[in-house]
Coordinates of C-alpha atoms in Angstrom, one line a residue:
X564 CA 26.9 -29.8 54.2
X565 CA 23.3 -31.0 53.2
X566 CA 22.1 -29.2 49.7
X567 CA 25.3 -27.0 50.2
X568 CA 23.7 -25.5 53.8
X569 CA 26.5 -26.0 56.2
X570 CA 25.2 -28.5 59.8
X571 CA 23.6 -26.6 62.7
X572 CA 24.5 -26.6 66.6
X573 CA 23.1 -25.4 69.4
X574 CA 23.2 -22.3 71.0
X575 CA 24.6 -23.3 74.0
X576 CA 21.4 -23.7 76.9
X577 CA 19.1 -21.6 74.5
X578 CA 17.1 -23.8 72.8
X579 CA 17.9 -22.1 69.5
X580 CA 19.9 -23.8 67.0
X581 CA 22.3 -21.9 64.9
X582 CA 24.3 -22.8 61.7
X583 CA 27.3 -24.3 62.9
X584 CA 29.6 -21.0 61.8
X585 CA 28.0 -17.8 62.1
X586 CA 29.5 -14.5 59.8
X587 CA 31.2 -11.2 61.9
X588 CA 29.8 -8.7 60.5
X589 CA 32.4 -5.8 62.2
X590 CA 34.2 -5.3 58.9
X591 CA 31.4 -4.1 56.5
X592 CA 31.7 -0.9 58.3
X593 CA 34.7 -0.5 60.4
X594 CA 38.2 -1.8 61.1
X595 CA 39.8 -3.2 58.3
X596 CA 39.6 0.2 55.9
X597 CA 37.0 0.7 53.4
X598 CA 34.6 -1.6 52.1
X599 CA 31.9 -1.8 49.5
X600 CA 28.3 -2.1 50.8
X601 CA 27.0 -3.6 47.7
X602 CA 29.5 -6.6 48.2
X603 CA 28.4 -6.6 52.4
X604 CA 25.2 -7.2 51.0
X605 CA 25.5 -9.7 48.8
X606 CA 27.6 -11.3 51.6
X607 CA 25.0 -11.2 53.9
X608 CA 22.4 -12.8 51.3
X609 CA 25.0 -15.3 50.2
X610 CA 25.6 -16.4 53.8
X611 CA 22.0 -16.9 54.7
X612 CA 21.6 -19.5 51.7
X613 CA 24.5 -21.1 52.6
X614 CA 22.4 -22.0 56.1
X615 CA 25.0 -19.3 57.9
X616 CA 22.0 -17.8 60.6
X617 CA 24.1 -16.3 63.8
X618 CA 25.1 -12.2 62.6
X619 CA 27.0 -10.5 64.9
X620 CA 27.5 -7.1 65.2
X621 CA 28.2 -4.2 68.3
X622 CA 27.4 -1.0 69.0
X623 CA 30.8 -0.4 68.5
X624 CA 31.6 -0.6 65.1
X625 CA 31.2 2.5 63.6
X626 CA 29.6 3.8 66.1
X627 CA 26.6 2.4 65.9
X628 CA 27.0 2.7 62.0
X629 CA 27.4 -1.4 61.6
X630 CA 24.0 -2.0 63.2
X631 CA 22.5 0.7 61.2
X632 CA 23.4 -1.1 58.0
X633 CA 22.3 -4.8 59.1
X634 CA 18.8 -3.5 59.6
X635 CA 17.2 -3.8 56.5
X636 CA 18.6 -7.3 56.1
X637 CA 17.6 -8.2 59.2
X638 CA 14.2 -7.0 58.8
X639 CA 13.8 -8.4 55.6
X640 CA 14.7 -12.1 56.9
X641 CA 14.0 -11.8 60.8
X642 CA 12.4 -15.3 61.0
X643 CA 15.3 -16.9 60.0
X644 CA 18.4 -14.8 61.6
X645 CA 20.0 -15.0 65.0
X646 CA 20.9 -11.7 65.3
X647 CA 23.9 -10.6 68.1
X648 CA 25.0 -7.3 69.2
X649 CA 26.9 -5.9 72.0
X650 CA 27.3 -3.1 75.2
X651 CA 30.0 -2.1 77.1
X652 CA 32.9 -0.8 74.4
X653 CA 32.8 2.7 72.7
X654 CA 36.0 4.0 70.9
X655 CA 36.6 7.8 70.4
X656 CA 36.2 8.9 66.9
X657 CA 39.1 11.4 67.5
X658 CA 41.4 8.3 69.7
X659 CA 40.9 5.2 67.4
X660 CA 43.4 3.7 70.4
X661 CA 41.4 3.9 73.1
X662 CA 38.7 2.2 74.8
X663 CA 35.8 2.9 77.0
X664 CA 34.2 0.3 79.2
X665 CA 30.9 0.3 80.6
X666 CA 29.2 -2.1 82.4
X667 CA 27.0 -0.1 84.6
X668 CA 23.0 -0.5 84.7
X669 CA 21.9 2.8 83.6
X670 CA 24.9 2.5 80.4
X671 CA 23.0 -1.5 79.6
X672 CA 19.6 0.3 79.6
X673 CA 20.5 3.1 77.8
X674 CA 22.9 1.5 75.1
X675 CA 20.1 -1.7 74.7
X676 CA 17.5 1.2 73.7
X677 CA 19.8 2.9 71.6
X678 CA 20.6 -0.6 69.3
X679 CA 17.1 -1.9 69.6
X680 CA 16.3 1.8 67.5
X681 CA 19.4 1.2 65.4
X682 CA 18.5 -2.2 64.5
X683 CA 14.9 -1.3 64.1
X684 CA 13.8 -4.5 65.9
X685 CA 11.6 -4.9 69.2
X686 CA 13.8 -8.0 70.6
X687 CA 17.8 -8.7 70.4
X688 CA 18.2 -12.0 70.2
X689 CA 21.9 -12.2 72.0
X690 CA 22.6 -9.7 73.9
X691 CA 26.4 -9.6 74.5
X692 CA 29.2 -7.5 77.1
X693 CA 31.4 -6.6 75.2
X694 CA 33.9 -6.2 77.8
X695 CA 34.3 -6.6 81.2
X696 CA 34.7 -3.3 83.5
X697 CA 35.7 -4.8 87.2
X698 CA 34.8 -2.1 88.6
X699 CA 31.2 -2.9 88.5
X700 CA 30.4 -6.2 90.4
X701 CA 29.3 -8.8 87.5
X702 CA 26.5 -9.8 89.2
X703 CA 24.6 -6.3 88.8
X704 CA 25.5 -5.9 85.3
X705 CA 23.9 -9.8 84.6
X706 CA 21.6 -8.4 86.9
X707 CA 20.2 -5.9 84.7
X708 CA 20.9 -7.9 81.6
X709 CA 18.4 -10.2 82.8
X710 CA 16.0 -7.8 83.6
X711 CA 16.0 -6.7 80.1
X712 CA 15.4 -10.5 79.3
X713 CA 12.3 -10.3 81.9
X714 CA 11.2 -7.5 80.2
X715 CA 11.6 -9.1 76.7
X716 CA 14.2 -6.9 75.0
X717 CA 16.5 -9.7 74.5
X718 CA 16.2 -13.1 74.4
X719 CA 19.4 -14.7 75.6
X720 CA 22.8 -13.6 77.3
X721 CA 26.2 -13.3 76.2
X722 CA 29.7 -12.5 77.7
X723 CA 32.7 -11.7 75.7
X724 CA 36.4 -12.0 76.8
X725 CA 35.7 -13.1 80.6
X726 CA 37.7 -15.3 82.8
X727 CA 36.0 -18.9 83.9
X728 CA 35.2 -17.2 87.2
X729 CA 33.5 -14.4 86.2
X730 CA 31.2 -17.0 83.3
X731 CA 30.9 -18.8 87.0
X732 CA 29.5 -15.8 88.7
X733 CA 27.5 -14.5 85.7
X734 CA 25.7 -17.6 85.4
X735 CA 24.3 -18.1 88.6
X736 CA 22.9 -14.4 88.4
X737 CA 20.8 -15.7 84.8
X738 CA 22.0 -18.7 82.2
X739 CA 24.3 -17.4 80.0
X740 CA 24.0 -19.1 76.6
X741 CA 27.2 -18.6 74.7
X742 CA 31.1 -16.5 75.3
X743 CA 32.4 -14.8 72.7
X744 CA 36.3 -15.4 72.6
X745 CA 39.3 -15.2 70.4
X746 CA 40.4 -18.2 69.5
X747 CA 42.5 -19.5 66.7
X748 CA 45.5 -21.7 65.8
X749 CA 47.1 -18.3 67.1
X750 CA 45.6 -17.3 70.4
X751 CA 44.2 -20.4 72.3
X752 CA 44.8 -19.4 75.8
X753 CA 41.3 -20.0 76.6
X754 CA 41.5 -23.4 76.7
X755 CA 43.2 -23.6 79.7
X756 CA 39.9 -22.2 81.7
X757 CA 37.2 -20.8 80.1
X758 CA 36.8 -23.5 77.6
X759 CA 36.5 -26.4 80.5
X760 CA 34.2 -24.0 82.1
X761 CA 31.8 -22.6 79.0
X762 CA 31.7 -27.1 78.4
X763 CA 30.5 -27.9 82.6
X764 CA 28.0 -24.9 82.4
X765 CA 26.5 -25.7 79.1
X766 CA 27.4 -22.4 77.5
X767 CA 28.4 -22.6 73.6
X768 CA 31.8 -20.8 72.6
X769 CA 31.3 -18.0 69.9
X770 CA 34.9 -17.9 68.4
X771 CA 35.8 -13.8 66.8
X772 CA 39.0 -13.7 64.9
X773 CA 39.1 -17.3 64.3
X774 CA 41.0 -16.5 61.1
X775 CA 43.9 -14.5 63.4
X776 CA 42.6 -11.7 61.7
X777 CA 43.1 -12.4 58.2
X778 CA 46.8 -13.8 59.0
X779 CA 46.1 -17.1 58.7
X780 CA 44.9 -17.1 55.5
X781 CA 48.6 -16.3 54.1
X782 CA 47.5 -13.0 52.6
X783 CA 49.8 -10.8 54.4
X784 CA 53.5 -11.3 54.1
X785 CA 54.1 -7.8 54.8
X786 CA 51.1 -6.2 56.5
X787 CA 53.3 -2.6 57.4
X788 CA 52.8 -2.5 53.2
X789 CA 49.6 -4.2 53.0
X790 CA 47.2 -2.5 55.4
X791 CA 45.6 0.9 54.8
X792 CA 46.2 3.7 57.4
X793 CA 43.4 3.5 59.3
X794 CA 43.1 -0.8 59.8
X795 CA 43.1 -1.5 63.3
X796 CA 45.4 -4.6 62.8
X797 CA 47.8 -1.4 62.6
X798 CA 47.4 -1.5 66.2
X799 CA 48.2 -4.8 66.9
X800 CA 51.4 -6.2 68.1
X801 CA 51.5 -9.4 65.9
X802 CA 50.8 -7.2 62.9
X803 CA 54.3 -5.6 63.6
X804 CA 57.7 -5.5 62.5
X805 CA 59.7 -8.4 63.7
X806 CA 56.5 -10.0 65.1
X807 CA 54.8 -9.8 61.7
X808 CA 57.4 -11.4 59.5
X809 CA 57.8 -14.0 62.5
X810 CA 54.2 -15.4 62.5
X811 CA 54.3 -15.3 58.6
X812 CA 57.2 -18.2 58.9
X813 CA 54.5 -19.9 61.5
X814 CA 51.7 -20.8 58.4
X815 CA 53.8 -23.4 56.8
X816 CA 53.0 -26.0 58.6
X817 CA 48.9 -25.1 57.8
X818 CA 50.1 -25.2 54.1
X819 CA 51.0 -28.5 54.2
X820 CA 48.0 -29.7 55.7
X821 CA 46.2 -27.6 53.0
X822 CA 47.9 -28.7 50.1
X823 CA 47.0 -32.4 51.5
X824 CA 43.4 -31.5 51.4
X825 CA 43.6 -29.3 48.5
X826 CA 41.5 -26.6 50.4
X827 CA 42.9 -22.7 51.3
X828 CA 45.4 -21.8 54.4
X829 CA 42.0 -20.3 55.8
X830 CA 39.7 -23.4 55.4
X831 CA 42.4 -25.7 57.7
X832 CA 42.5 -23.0 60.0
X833 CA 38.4 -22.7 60.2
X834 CA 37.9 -26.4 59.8
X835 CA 40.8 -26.8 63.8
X836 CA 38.4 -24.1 65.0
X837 CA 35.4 -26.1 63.6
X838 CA 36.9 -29.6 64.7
X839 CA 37.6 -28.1 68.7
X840 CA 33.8 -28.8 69.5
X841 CA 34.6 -32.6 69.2
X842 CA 37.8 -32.1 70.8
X843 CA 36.7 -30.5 73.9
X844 CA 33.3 -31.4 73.9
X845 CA 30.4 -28.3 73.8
X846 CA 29.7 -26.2 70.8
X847 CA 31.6 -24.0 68.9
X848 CA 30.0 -20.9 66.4
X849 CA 33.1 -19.2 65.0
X850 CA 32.4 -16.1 63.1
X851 CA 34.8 -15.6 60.7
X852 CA 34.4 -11.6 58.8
X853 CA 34.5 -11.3 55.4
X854 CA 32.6 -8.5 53.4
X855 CA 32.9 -10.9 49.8
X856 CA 30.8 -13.5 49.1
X857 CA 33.3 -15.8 47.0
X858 CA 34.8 -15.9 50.6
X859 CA 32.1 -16.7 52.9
X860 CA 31.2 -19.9 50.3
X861 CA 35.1 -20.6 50.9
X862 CA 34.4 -20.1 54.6
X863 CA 31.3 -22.4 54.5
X864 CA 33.0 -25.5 53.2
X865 CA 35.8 -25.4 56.0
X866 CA 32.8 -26.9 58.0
X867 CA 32.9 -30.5 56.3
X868 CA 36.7 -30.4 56.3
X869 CA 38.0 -33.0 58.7
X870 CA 41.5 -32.9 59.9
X871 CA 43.5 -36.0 60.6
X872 CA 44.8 -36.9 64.4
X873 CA 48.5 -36.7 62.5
X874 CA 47.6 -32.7 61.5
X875 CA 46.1 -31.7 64.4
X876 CA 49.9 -32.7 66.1
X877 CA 51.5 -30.8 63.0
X878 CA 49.5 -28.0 63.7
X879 CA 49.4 -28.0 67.6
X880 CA 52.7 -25.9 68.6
X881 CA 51.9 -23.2 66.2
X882 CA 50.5 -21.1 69.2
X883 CA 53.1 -20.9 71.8
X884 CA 55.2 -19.8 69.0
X885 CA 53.1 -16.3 67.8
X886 CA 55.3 -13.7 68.4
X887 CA 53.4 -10.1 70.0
X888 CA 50.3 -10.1 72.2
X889 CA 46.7 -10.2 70.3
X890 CA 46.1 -6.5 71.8
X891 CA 48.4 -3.8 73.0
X892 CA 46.4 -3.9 75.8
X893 CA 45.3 -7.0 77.3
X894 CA 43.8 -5.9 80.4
X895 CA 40.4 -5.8 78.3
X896 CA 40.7 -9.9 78.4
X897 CA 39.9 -12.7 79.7
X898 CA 43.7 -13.6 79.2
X899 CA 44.5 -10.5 80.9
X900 CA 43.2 -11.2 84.0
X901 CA 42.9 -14.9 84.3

């Protein structure tokens, strides 16, 4: 970090260059229970000094509620933020369980109007799918993504939670500039694919959850007592039981690794999402949530944090060990139907 500003990378094919870890910004409004705007805000200011650049948001959260409350701070510093959203995922206020998937044309134009009013800007810089309905041939959903790139409502594409074949199709249709993937010391099966493929194609990888959700920062050792009613890690097999107490044994070798470098569980497990762009050769934006600033300045300094050839072995079967599935459902992934 130069003047305490973390390094930049680029945004895949873009031509924009991004602070080398962006900040998910789901959590100041939905999720993970109630939150504190005041703090979100001073989040969102702390991150930008911090040289932190790439927001991401979605119509999703809340309902459109999330984009509603970036706004102002986008507004306020639109020169200098990269600002993401999403299409394709609505969840039923009264069904916090279930999911909706559109990828049709007349859904894309009708939801990209909808968060261009909501964000209160005349251009989305990242224009993500959220998730992938296969019942709608990829190529016409691209298809109208990119006429809404033509038409200069967005700037650059995004996919979330495909399969390398479906990045393949997309990107003959119109460059796609970065996927948006889970991907952590816990859920790496993306590697296998879509990572080779993002790294041929010249698309950067936009990590979510790189954190595991908060579980790899050793905060929950019983989540079942931890998390308030309505967290959506409630939902989520590894949060669970057996599986919950299981994965909780899984951190120790991360706190060895930390106590070596005298940095957090969640810094090692940042800096192995961080240190993957060298390992596999293209760029990597994870976008850790938080709605505190103490903890995106923690977050931050995982990006000088250089791990060892000997940890990255001690920390390499940790994976294949995660007890529970990342989703109940994982038909809505890229794992799901690789």
């Amino acid at each position: 970090m130069t003047d305490g500003r973390i390094p930049t990378a680029p945004l895949g094919g873009s031509g924009i260059e991004v602070g080398v870890q962006g900040l998910g910004c789901m959590g100041m409004s939905f999720a993970y229970g109630p939150s504190d705007a005041k703090d979100s805000r001073a989040t969102l200011e702390r991150a930008l000094e911090l040289g932190v650049t790439l927001f991401d948001t979605a119509d999703a959260y809340g309902q459109g509620e999330n984009e509603r409350f970036l706004s102002p701070f986008f507004k306020a510093n639109r020169e200098q933020v990269v600002i993401a959203t999403k299409f394709a995922l609505s969840i039923p206020p009264d069904d916090p369980t279930r999911r909706i998937i559109r990828n049709d044309p007349p859904y894309i134009r009708q939801a990209v109007e909808a968060s261009l009013k909501r964000l209160d800007v005349d251009v989305i810089d990242l224009y993500y799918m959220h998730r992938r309905d296969v019942n709608v041939p990829i190529e016409e959903s691209v298809g109208t993504m990119a006429e809404l790139v033509r038409e200069g409502k967005v700037k650059h594409l995004g996919l979330s939670e495909v399969t390398a074949q479906e990045l393949r199709t997309a990107h003959a249709v119109h460059p796609i500039a970065a996927v948006q993937s889970e991907w952590s010391l816990f859920s790496r099966d993306i590697e296998a694919q879509v990572v080779p493929t993002a790294r041929d194609l010249g698309v950067a990888l936009v990590p979510y959850s790189p954190l595991g959700r908060g579980f790899l920062t050793g905060a929950f050792t019983n989540p079942d007592t931890q998390l308030t009613a309505d967290d959506f890690r409630r939902q989520q097999p590894r949060f669970t039981g057996e599986n919950a107490a299981a994965n909780a044994a899984l951190l120790e070798p991360i706190r060895t690794v930390a106590e070596a470098h005298g940095v957090s569980l969640g810094q090692v497990a940042l800096a192995w999402v961080q240190q993957q762009a060298a390992v596999h050769g293209l760029p990597v934006i994870p976008i850790p949530g938080t709605r505190k600033p103490g903890r995106v300045e923690e977050n931050a300094r995982a990006a000088t944090i250089a791990l060892t050839e000997d940890e990255l072995s001690l920390l390499e079967p940790i994976a294949a060990k995660v007890a529970g599935d990342r989703y109940a459902d994982m038909t809505f992934t890229s794992a799901g139907r690789e």
